[in-house]
Coordinates of C-alpha atoms in Angstrom, one line a residue:
M243 CA -45.2 -146.2 129.1
S244 CA -47.5 -144.1 131.3
K245 CA -45.0 -141.1 131.3
K246 CA -44.6 -141.3 127.5
L247 CA -48.4 -141.4 127.1
I248 CA -48.9 -138.5 129.4
A249 CA -46.3 -136.4 127.6
S250 CA -48.0 -137.3 124.3
R251 CA -51.4 -136.3 125.5
L252 CA -50.1 -133.1 126.9
K253 CA -48.9 -132.2 123.4
D254 CA -52.4 -133.1 122.1
L255 CA -53.9 -130.8 124.8
A256 CA -51.8 -127.9 123.7
A257 CA -52.6 -128.5 120.0
A258 CA -56.4 -129.0 120.4
A259 CA -58.3 -126.8 118.0
E260 CA -61.7 -126.9 119.6
Y261 CA -63.1 -127.4 123.1
R262 CA -64.6 -130.8 122.5
V263 CA -61.1 -132.2 121.7
W264 CA -59.5 -130.3 124.5
R265 CA -62.0 -131.7 127.0
E266 CA -61.6 -135.3 125.9
V267 CA -57.8 -135.1 126.2
A268 CA -58.1 -133.3 129.6
L269 CA -60.4 -136.1 131.0
E270 CA -58.0 -138.8 129.8
L271 CA -55.1 -137.0 131.5
D272 CA -57.2 -136.8 134.7
R273 CA -57.5 -140.6 134.5
L274 CA -53.8 -141.1 133.8
E275 CA -52.6 -138.6 136.5
G276 CA -54.9 -139.9 139.2
A277 CA -57.2 -136.9 139.3
E278 CA -60.3 -139.0 138.4
A279 CA -59.8 -141.0 141.7
W280 CA -59.6 -137.7 143.6
K281 CA -62.9 -136.6 142.0
Q282 CA -64.6 -139.8 143.1
D283 CA -63.4 -139.4 146.7
E284 CA -65.9 -136.9 148.3
T285 CA -63.7 -136.2 151.3
S286 CA -61.5 -133.1 151.4
D287 CA -60.3 -130.4 153.9
E288 CA -61.1 -127.8 151.2
Y289 CA -64.9 -127.9 151.7
D290 CA -67.6 -129.2 154.1
Y291 CA -68.4 -132.4 152.3
L292 CA -70.6 -133.6 155.2
L293 CA -73.0 -130.6 154.9
I294 CA -73.1 -131.0 151.1
R295 CA -73.9 -134.7 151.3
E296 CA -76.6 -134.0 153.9
R297 CA -78.2 -131.2 151.7
L298 CA -78.0 -133.5 148.6
Q299 CA -79.8 -136.3 150.3
L300 CA -82.5 -134.0 151.7
M301 CA -83.2 -132.4 148.3
R302 CA -83.4 -135.8 146.6
E303 CA -85.8 -137.2 149.1
L304 CA -88.1 -134.2 149.1
R305 CA -88.3 -134.1 145.3
R306 CA -89.0 -137.9 145.1
R307 CA -91.8 -137.5 147.6
G308 CA -93.3 -134.7 145.6
N309 CA -93.5 -132.5 148.7
V310 CA -93.2 -129.2 146.9
R311 CA -93.9 -126.9 149.9
E312 CA -91.3 -128.6 152.1
L313 CA -88.9 -128.6 149.2
T314 CA -89.2 -124.9 148.6
F315 CA -88.9 -124.3 152.4
H316 CA -85.6 -126.0 152.6
L317 CA -84.3 -124.6 149.3
A318 CA -85.1 -121.0 150.5
E319 CA -83.4 -121.7 153.8
G320 CA -80.3 -123.5 152.6
L321 CA -79.6 -122.7 148.9
H322 CA -76.8 -120.1 149.0
G323 CA -73.8 -119.3 146.8
N324 CA -70.6 -121.0 147.9
L325 CA -72.4 -123.1 150.4
A326 CA -69.9 -125.1 152.4
N327 CA -67.0 -123.4 150.5
T328 CA -67.8 -125.4 147.3
S329 CA -66.5 -122.5 145.2
N330 CA -63.1 -122.8 146.8
P331 CA -60.5 -122.3 143.9
L332 CA -58.4 -125.1 145.3
L333 CA -61.2 -127.6 144.5
Y334 CA -60.6 -126.8 140.8
G335 CA -56.9 -127.1 140.8
Y336 CA -56.5 -130.9 141.2
A337 CA -58.2 -131.9 138.0
R338 CA -57.9 -130.5 134.5
A339 CA -61.7 -130.8 134.0
G340 CA -64.3 -130.7 136.8
T341 CA -64.1 -131.1 140.5
K342 CA -65.5 -133.4 143.2
R343 CA -68.3 -135.6 142.0
L344 CA -70.2 -134.9 145.2
I345 CA -70.2 -131.1 144.4
E346 CA -71.3 -131.9 140.8
E347 CA -74.2 -134.1 142.0
Y348 CA -75.2 -131.4 144.5
V349 CA -75.4 -128.8 141.8
D350 CA -77.2 -131.2 139.4
E351 CA -79.8 -132.0 142.1
A352 CA -80.3 -128.3 143.1
T353 CA -80.9 -127.4 139.4
R354 CA -83.2 -130.4 139.0
C355 CA -85.3 -129.4 142.0
L356 CA -85.7 -125.8 140.6
D357 CA -86.8 -127.2 137.2
Y358 CA -89.2 -129.5 139.0
I359 CA -90.8 -126.7 141.0
C360 CA -90.9 -124.5 137.9
V361 CA -92.7 -126.8 135.4
G362 CA -94.6 -129.0 137.8
E363 CA -98.4 -128.7 138.3
F364 CA -99.3 -128.4 142.0
K365 CA -102.7 -127.6 143.3
E366 CA -101.2 -126.3 146.5
F367 CA -98.5 -124.3 144.9
G368 CA -99.5 -122.1 142.0
D369 CA -97.6 -119.9 139.6
D370 CA -97.9 -116.8 141.7
E371 CA -96.2 -118.6 144.6
K372 CA -93.6 -120.0 142.3
V373 CA -92.7 -116.6 141.0
L374 CA -92.4 -115.3 144.6
F375 CA -90.2 -118.2 145.5
F376 CA -87.8 -117.8 142.6
K377 CA -87.5 -114.0 143.0
R378 CA -86.8 -114.2 146.7
T379 CA -84.5 -117.2 146.7
G380 CA -82.8 -116.1 143.5
A381 CA -82.1 -112.7 145.1
S382 CA -80.5 -114.4 148.1
F383 CA -78.4 -116.7 145.9
G384 CA -77.1 -113.9 143.6
R385 CA -76.0 -113.9 140.0
S386 CA -72.8 -113.7 137.9
A387 CA -71.3 -111.0 135.8
L388 CA -68.6 -110.8 133.2
L389 CA -66.1 -107.9 133.5
L390 CA -63.8 -106.9 130.7
S391 CA -60.8 -104.8 131.5
G392 CA -58.9 -102.1 129.6
G393 CA -55.8 -102.8 127.6
A394 CA -56.1 -101.0 124.2
T395 CA -55.7 -103.5 121.3
L396 CA -54.8 -106.2 123.8
G397 CA -58.5 -106.1 124.8
M398 CA -59.4 -108.0 121.6
F399 CA -58.6 -111.1 123.8
H400 CA -62.1 -110.5 125.3
L401 CA -63.7 -111.6 122.0
G402 CA -62.4 -115.1 122.5
V403 CA -63.5 -115.2 126.1
I404 CA -67.0 -114.2 125.0
K405 CA -67.1 -116.6 122.1
A406 CA -66.1 -119.6 124.4
L407 CA -68.7 -118.6 127.0
W408 CA -71.5 -118.0 124.5
E409 CA -71.0 -121.2 122.6
H410 CA -71.4 -123.2 125.8
N411 CA -74.4 -121.1 127.1
L412 CA -72.4 -119.6 129.9
L413 CA -72.4 -116.0 128.9
P414 CA -73.8 -113.9 131.8
R415 CA -76.5 -111.3 131.1
V416 CA -74.6 -108.7 133.0
I417 CA -71.5 -107.6 131.1
S418 CA -69.4 -104.6 132.1
G419 CA -66.4 -103.1 130.3
S420 CA -63.8 -100.4 130.8
S421 CA -61.8 -98.7 128.1
A422 CA -61.1 -101.4 125.4
G423 CA -63.3 -103.8 127.3
S424 CA -66.2 -101.3 127.0
I425 CA -65.9 -101.7 123.2
I426 CA -66.3 -105.4 123.3
A427 CA -69.0 -105.3 126.0
A428 CA -71.0 -102.8 124.0
M429 CA -70.6 -104.8 120.7
T430 CA -71.9 -107.9 122.6
C431 CA -74.8 -106.2 124.4
T432 CA -76.1 -104.4 121.3
R433 CA -76.4 -107.7 119.4
T434 CA -79.1 -110.3 119.7
D435 CA -78.2 -114.0 120.0
A436 CA -78.9 -114.3 116.2
Q437 CA -76.4 -111.5 115.5
L438 CA -73.7 -112.5 117.9
P439 CA -71.8 -115.0 115.7
M440 CA -70.8 -112.1 113.4
L441 CA -68.9 -110.6 116.3
F442 CA -66.4 -113.5 116.0
D443 CA -65.7 -113.0 112.3
P444 CA -62.7 -110.7 112.0
S445 CA -63.7 -109.5 108.6
S446 CA -67.2 -108.3 109.8
I447 CA -66.1 -105.9 112.5
N448 CA -64.2 -102.6 112.3
L449 CA -61.6 -102.2 115.0
A450 CA -59.5 -99.5 113.4
A451 CA -59.7 -97.1 116.4
F452 CA -56.3 -95.6 116.2
Q453 CA -55.0 -92.9 113.8
R454 CA -52.1 -90.7 114.8
L455 CA -52.4 -87.0 114.4
S456 CA -49.9 -84.9 112.5
F457 CA -47.2 -83.2 114.5
V458 CA -49.0 -79.8 114.1
K459 CA -52.3 -81.2 115.2
L460 CA -50.7 -83.1 118.1
F461 CA -49.0 -79.9 119.2
K462 CA -52.3 -78.0 119.1
G463 CA -54.6 -80.6 120.5
G464 CA -52.3 -82.2 123.0
T465 CA -53.3 -85.8 122.2
L466 CA -51.6 -88.6 120.3
M467 CA -54.6 -90.0 118.4
D468 CA -57.5 -88.6 116.4
S469 CA -60.7 -88.9 118.5
A470 CA -62.8 -88.5 115.3
H471 CA -61.3 -91.8 114.0
L472 CA -62.2 -93.6 117.2
A473 CA -65.8 -92.1 117.1
A474 CA -66.2 -93.4 113.5
C475 CA -65.0 -96.9 114.6
L476 CA -67.5 -97.0 117.4
N477 CA -70.4 -95.7 115.3
A478 CA -69.7 -98.6 112.8
N479 CA -69.7 -101.2 115.5
I480 CA -72.3 -100.0 118.0
G481 CA -74.7 -97.7 116.3
E482 CA -77.2 -95.1 117.8
E483 CA -78.8 -96.9 120.7
S484 CA -79.1 -95.7 124.2
F485 CA -78.5 -98.0 127.1
V486 CA -82.2 -98.6 127.7
Q487 CA -82.8 -99.2 124.0
A488 CA -80.0 -101.8 123.9
F489 CA -81.3 -103.5 127.0
E490 CA -84.9 -103.7 125.8
R491 CA -83.8 -105.2 122.5
T492 CA -81.2 -107.7 123.6
R493 CA -82.1 -108.2 127.4
R494 CA -78.4 -108.0 128.1
I495 CA -77.3 -105.6 130.8
L496 CA -74.4 -103.5 129.6
G497 CA -72.2 -101.5 132.0
V498 CA -69.6 -98.9 130.9
T499 CA -67.2 -97.2 133.4
V500 CA -66.0 -93.7 132.9
S501 CA -63.7 -91.5 135.0
P502 CA -64.1 -87.8 135.5
A503 CA -61.7 -85.4 133.8
E504 CA -62.3 -82.7 136.4
L505 CA -62.3 -82.4 140.1
N506 CA -65.3 -82.9 142.3
Q507 CA -66.7 -85.7 140.2
Q508 CA -66.8 -89.4 140.9
P509 CA -66.2 -92.4 138.6
R510 CA -69.5 -93.6 137.2
L511 CA -70.9 -96.9 136.0
L512 CA -73.3 -96.1 133.2
N513 CA -76.1 -98.6 132.4
Y514 CA -79.8 -98.8 131.7
L515 CA -80.6 -97.9 135.3
T516 CA -78.1 -95.2 136.1
A517 CA -78.0 -93.5 132.7
P518 CA -80.9 -95.0 130.6
N519 CA -80.9 -92.4 127.8
V520 CA -77.2 -91.9 127.4
M521 CA -75.9 -93.0 124.0
V522 CA -73.8 -96.2 124.3
K523 CA -71.3 -95.2 121.7
K524 CA -70.5 -91.9 123.4
A525 CA -70.1 -93.7 126.8
V526 CA -67.7 -96.1 125.2
Q527 CA -65.7 -93.3 123.5
A528 CA -65.4 -91.7 126.9
S529 CA -64.3 -94.9 128.6
C530 CA -61.6 -95.3 125.9
A531 CA -60.3 -91.7 126.2
I532 CA -56.9 -92.5 127.6
P533 CA -55.5 -89.1 128.8
G534 CA -52.8 -87.9 126.3
V535 CA -54.0 -90.4 123.7
F536 CA -57.6 -89.3 123.1
E537 CA -59.3 -86.1 124.2
A538 CA -61.8 -86.1 127.0
V539 CA -65.5 -86.7 125.9
M540 CA -68.8 -85.0 126.6
L541 CA -71.5 -87.6 126.8
E542 CA -74.7 -87.5 124.7
A543 CA -78.3 -88.7 125.5
R544 CA -81.7 -88.8 123.9
D545 CA -84.2 -86.3 125.1
F546 CA -88.0 -86.9 125.6
N547 CA -88.5 -86.7 121.8
G548 CA -85.7 -89.1 121.0
D549 CA -83.3 -86.4 119.7
P550 CA -79.6 -86.5 120.7
V551 CA -78.6 -83.8 123.2
P552 CA -75.6 -83.1 125.4
Y553 CA -75.6 -85.0 128.7
M554 CA -74.1 -82.9 131.6
R555 CA -72.9 -80.4 129.1
S556 CA -70.1 -78.9 131.2
K557 CA -68.5 -82.2 132.2
R558 CA -65.9 -84.3 130.4
W559 CA -65.1 -88.0 130.9
V560 CA -62.0 -90.2 130.3
D561 CA -60.7 -93.7 130.5
G562 CA -62.8 -95.9 132.8
S563 CA -59.8 -98.1 133.7
L564 CA -58.1 -95.2 135.6
A565 CA -60.4 -95.2 138.6
N566 CA -62.7 -98.2 138.2
D567 CA -61.5 -100.9 135.8
L568 CA -63.7 -103.6 137.5
P569 CA -66.8 -102.0 139.2
L570 CA -67.5 -104.9 141.5
L571 CA -69.4 -103.1 144.3
R572 CA -71.6 -101.1 141.9
L573 CA -72.6 -104.2 140.0
A574 CA -73.4 -105.9 143.3
R575 CA -75.6 -103.1 144.4
L576 CA -77.4 -102.5 141.1
H577 CA -77.8 -106.1 139.8
N578 CA -77.4 -108.4 142.8
V579 CA -74.1 -109.7 141.4
N580 CA -71.9 -111.7 143.8
H581 CA -69.9 -113.9 141.4
Y582 CA -67.4 -112.2 139.0
I583 CA -65.8 -113.6 135.9
V584 CA -63.0 -111.2 134.9
S585 CA -61.2 -111.1 131.6
Q586 CA -58.0 -109.1 132.4
T587 CA -55.7 -107.7 129.7
N588 CA -54.2 -104.6 131.2
P589 CA -50.4 -104.8 130.6
H590 CA -49.5 -103.4 134.0
V591 CA -51.6 -106.1 135.7
V592 CA -51.2 -109.3 133.7
P593 CA -47.6 -109.9 134.6
F594 CA -48.6 -110.2 138.2
L595 CA -51.6 -112.5 137.7
Q596 CA -51.4 -116.2 138.4
D597 CA -54.0 -119.0 138.2
N598 CA -55.7 -118.8 141.6
V599 CA -56.3 -122.5 141.8
Q600 CA -52.7 -123.1 142.6
R601 CA -51.8 -124.0 146.2
S602 CA -48.6 -122.0 146.1
K603 CA -48.9 -118.3 145.5
G604 CA -45.6 -118.4 143.7
L605 CA -43.1 -115.6 142.8
G606 CA -45.6 -113.8 140.5
N607 CA -48.1 -113.1 143.3
L608 CA -45.2 -112.3 145.7
A609 CA -43.8 -109.8 143.3
G610 CA -47.3 -108.3 142.8
S611 CA -47.8 -107.9 146.5
L612 CA -44.3 -106.3 147.0
V613 CA -45.0 -103.9 144.2
K614 CA -48.4 -102.9 145.6
V615 CA -47.0 -102.4 149.1
A616 CA -44.1 -100.4 147.9
G617 CA -46.4 -98.4 145.6
R618 CA -48.7 -97.5 148.6
D619 CA -45.7 -96.2 150.5
V620 CA -44.5 -94.1 147.6
I621 CA -48.0 -92.6 147.2
K622 CA -48.2 -91.8 150.9
V623 CA -44.8 -90.0 150.8
A624 CA -45.9 -88.2 147.6
R625 CA -49.1 -86.9 149.2
E626 CA -47.1 -85.5 152.1
H627 CA -44.7 -83.5 149.8
F628 CA -46.7 -82.5 146.7
N629 CA -49.4 -80.0 147.6
G630 CA -49.6 -78.4 144.2
Y631 CA -52.7 -78.8 142.1
A632 CA -51.3 -80.6 139.1
A633 CA -48.9 -82.8 141.1
G634 CA -51.6 -83.7 143.6
R635 CA -54.0 -84.8 140.9
V636 CA -51.3 -87.0 139.3
V637 CA -50.7 -88.6 142.7
D638 CA -54.4 -89.2 143.2
K639 CA -54.7 -90.9 139.8
L640 CA -51.8 -93.2 140.6
N641 CA -53.4 -94.0 143.9
D642 CA -56.7 -94.9 142.1
I643 CA -54.9 -97.3 139.8
L644 CA -52.9 -98.9 142.6
Q645 CA -55.8 -99.4 145.0
Q646 CA -58.1 -101.2 142.5
R647 CA -58.9 -104.9 142.5
Y648 CA -58.0 -106.4 139.2
S649 CA -59.2 -110.0 139.5
G650 CA -62.5 -111.9 140.2
D651 CA -63.8 -115.2 141.4
V652 CA -62.6 -116.6 138.0
T653 CA -59.9 -114.6 136.2
L654 CA -59.0 -115.1 132.6
F655 CA -55.8 -113.5 131.2
P656 CA -53.5 -114.0 128.2
Q657 CA -49.9 -114.7 127.7
Q658 CA -48.9 -111.4 126.2
S659 CA -46.1 -111.4 123.7
P660 CA -43.6 -108.5 123.2
R661 CA -44.9 -107.9 119.7
Q662 CA -48.5 -107.5 121.1
L663 CA -47.3 -105.1 123.7
M664 CA -45.5 -103.0 121.1
R665 CA -48.6 -102.9 118.9
M666 CA -51.2 -102.2 121.7
L667 CA -51.8 -98.7 120.2
A668 CA -51.9 -99.9 116.6
N669 CA -54.9 -101.1 114.6
P670 CA -55.1 -104.9 114.5
S671 CA -55.2 -106.8 111.2
A672 CA -57.8 -109.4 110.6
A673 CA -55.2 -112.1 111.2
E674 CA -54.2 -110.5 114.6
I675 CA -57.9 -110.3 115.6
A676 CA -58.3 -114.0 114.8
Q677 CA -55.3 -114.8 116.9
Y678 CA -56.6 -112.8 119.8
I679 CA -59.9 -114.6 119.6
K680 CA -58.2 -118.0 119.6
D681 CA -56.0 -116.9 122.6
G682 CA -59.1 -115.9 124.5
E683 CA -60.9 -119.2 123.7
R684 CA -57.9 -121.3 124.8
A685 CA -57.5 -119.3 128.0
T686 CA -61.2 -119.9 128.8
W687 CA -61.4 -123.7 128.1
P688 CA -59.6 -124.8 131.3
K689 CA -62.1 -122.6 133.3
L690 CA -65.3 -123.6 131.5
E691 CA -66.3 -126.4 133.9
R692 CA -65.5 -124.3 136.9
I693 CA -67.7 -121.5 135.5
R694 CA -70.4 -123.9 134.6
M695 CA -70.5 -125.3 138.1
Q696 CA -70.4 -122.0 139.9
T697 CA -73.1 -120.3 137.7
R698 CA -75.5 -123.2 137.0
I699 CA -77.8 -122.6 139.9
S700 CA -78.1 -118.8 139.3
R701 CA -78.7 -119.5 135.6
A702 CA -81.5 -121.9 136.6
F703 CA -83.2 -119.2 138.7
E704 CA -83.1 -116.8 135.7
D705 CA -84.4 -119.5 133.2
C706 CA -87.2 -120.5 135.5
L707 CA -88.4 -116.9 136.0
Q708 CA -88.3 -116.3 132.3
W709 CA -90.2 -119.5 131.6
L710 CA -92.9 -118.6 134.1
K711 CA -93.2 -115.1 132.7
E712 CA -93.6 -116.4 129.1
R713 CA -96.3 -118.9 130.3
A714 CA -98.2 -116.2 132.1
D715 CA -98.1 -114.0 129.0
E716 CA -99.4 -116.9 126.9
R717 CA -102.2 -117.6 129.3
Q718 CA -103.2 -114.0 129.4
M719 CA -103.3 -113.9 125.6
A720 CA -105.4 -117.1 125.5
R721 CA -107.9 -115.4 127.9
M722 CA -108.1 -112.4 125.7
R723 CA -108.5 -114.2 122.4
P724 CA -112.3 -114.8 122.7
R725 CA -112.9 -111.1 123.6
I726 CA -110.8 -109.9 120.8
K727 CA -112.6 -112.2 118.4
A728 CA -116.0 -111.0 119.6
Q729 CA -114.9 -107.4 119.2
R730 CA -113.7 -108.0 115.6
L731 CA -117.1 -109.7 114.8
T732 CA -119.0 -106.8 116.3
M733 CA -116.8 -104.3 114.3
A734 CA -117.4 -106.3 111.1
A735 CA -121.2 -106.4 111.7
D736 CA -121.2 -102.6 112.4
A737 CA -119.3 -102.0 109.2
S738 CA -121.7 -104.2 107.2
T739 CA -124.8 -102.4 108.6
A740 CA -123.2 -99.0 107.9
G741 CA -122.6 -100.1 104.3

């Protein structure tokens, strides 16, 4: 009976149309398959449960005693990302939803303590000290980012990933994209929360980026697709904002990677810090400029008066995936990121990806490792024998592609069909976009609890700092109201006298 019930519930899991239903079935399967008992047992060789139990008891005791100074002392000293290896992927491979209860209780208590410090009224610990604590300890703890890979039309999968994360309040503020991923990242980061739901309606977005050139134009221009058609698509979806304008309006941190088309230039991560006045749509167009498919792009920026002008007029930029599909180190340096959620759709990468919560690496990872090792040997031999300018540049590009890291702490990827692969340079229909969105959602559902657990504390730091900032602004405004009122009365009296 149990086997038949499990088989039946597995079919229900595969057919679930929304996350609520999927999670209910997953939790029932955890009970039927014994994973619930594993969750309740805090012991495991996969993490230091003794340290986590000790830290949990200390936080609870200090919070209950109301000793805020000692509590902040111990949090600043001991609240670190992946403490005791609690982010170990293996801890999320036993159950379909969730992990050890001890880890969940620890994260719950750490978040509760941060909220208690944030909103509590303490004579000996004022708001200035609170802000200092949250900034310093938050910087030590780090934050998460979402990275969207290239993949041409296959990148529409990212829409479903973003939809699932956003609907469950798990969408990071830092979002970086390369090539097709830069389109989705830019569309997300140039929309406010109120505007974001329109992004998941296939009929409300224009993703017709591909239009083949005639044979004559192809022969003259040397590219397969019409770059003007791509530019029109981006203009319709992204608009005229610069990176800093998009950040100031939405508070989302957009990153777009571009690769140099010439020698003596390095790949760049463009965002509101490194290129504040660069136009987002031109950066995305450059990141999508697959060599041979679209022509290289000159970036544009706004000058001091807000008018569009060329940016580095003599330089051209191409597909960001070629040299820096996932800019992990640059995000770490610029935005204190140390936890990466990756949505990966590159067709040369996905076949070698496997769920990293599995104990056995499997044939897929073995094949990927063999290909990478063999590829490095080929590149080494090629560099020794090809000294010509053109051949040398091709070898260097291949080396850039091979040496990159294509996965993160949590990696989401689709099951790509032959039809999707054949149509990756074709404009998707509304029905195809809807299917990509559903595929992205379904691929994200099994990872939602893991993402929630691994990002909850960093999100609490951001929320607390925002709350304290808003309260400080309100108090400042309250202090200014009497003076503003007096000034208005004075101005009214002066106007009356003058009349």
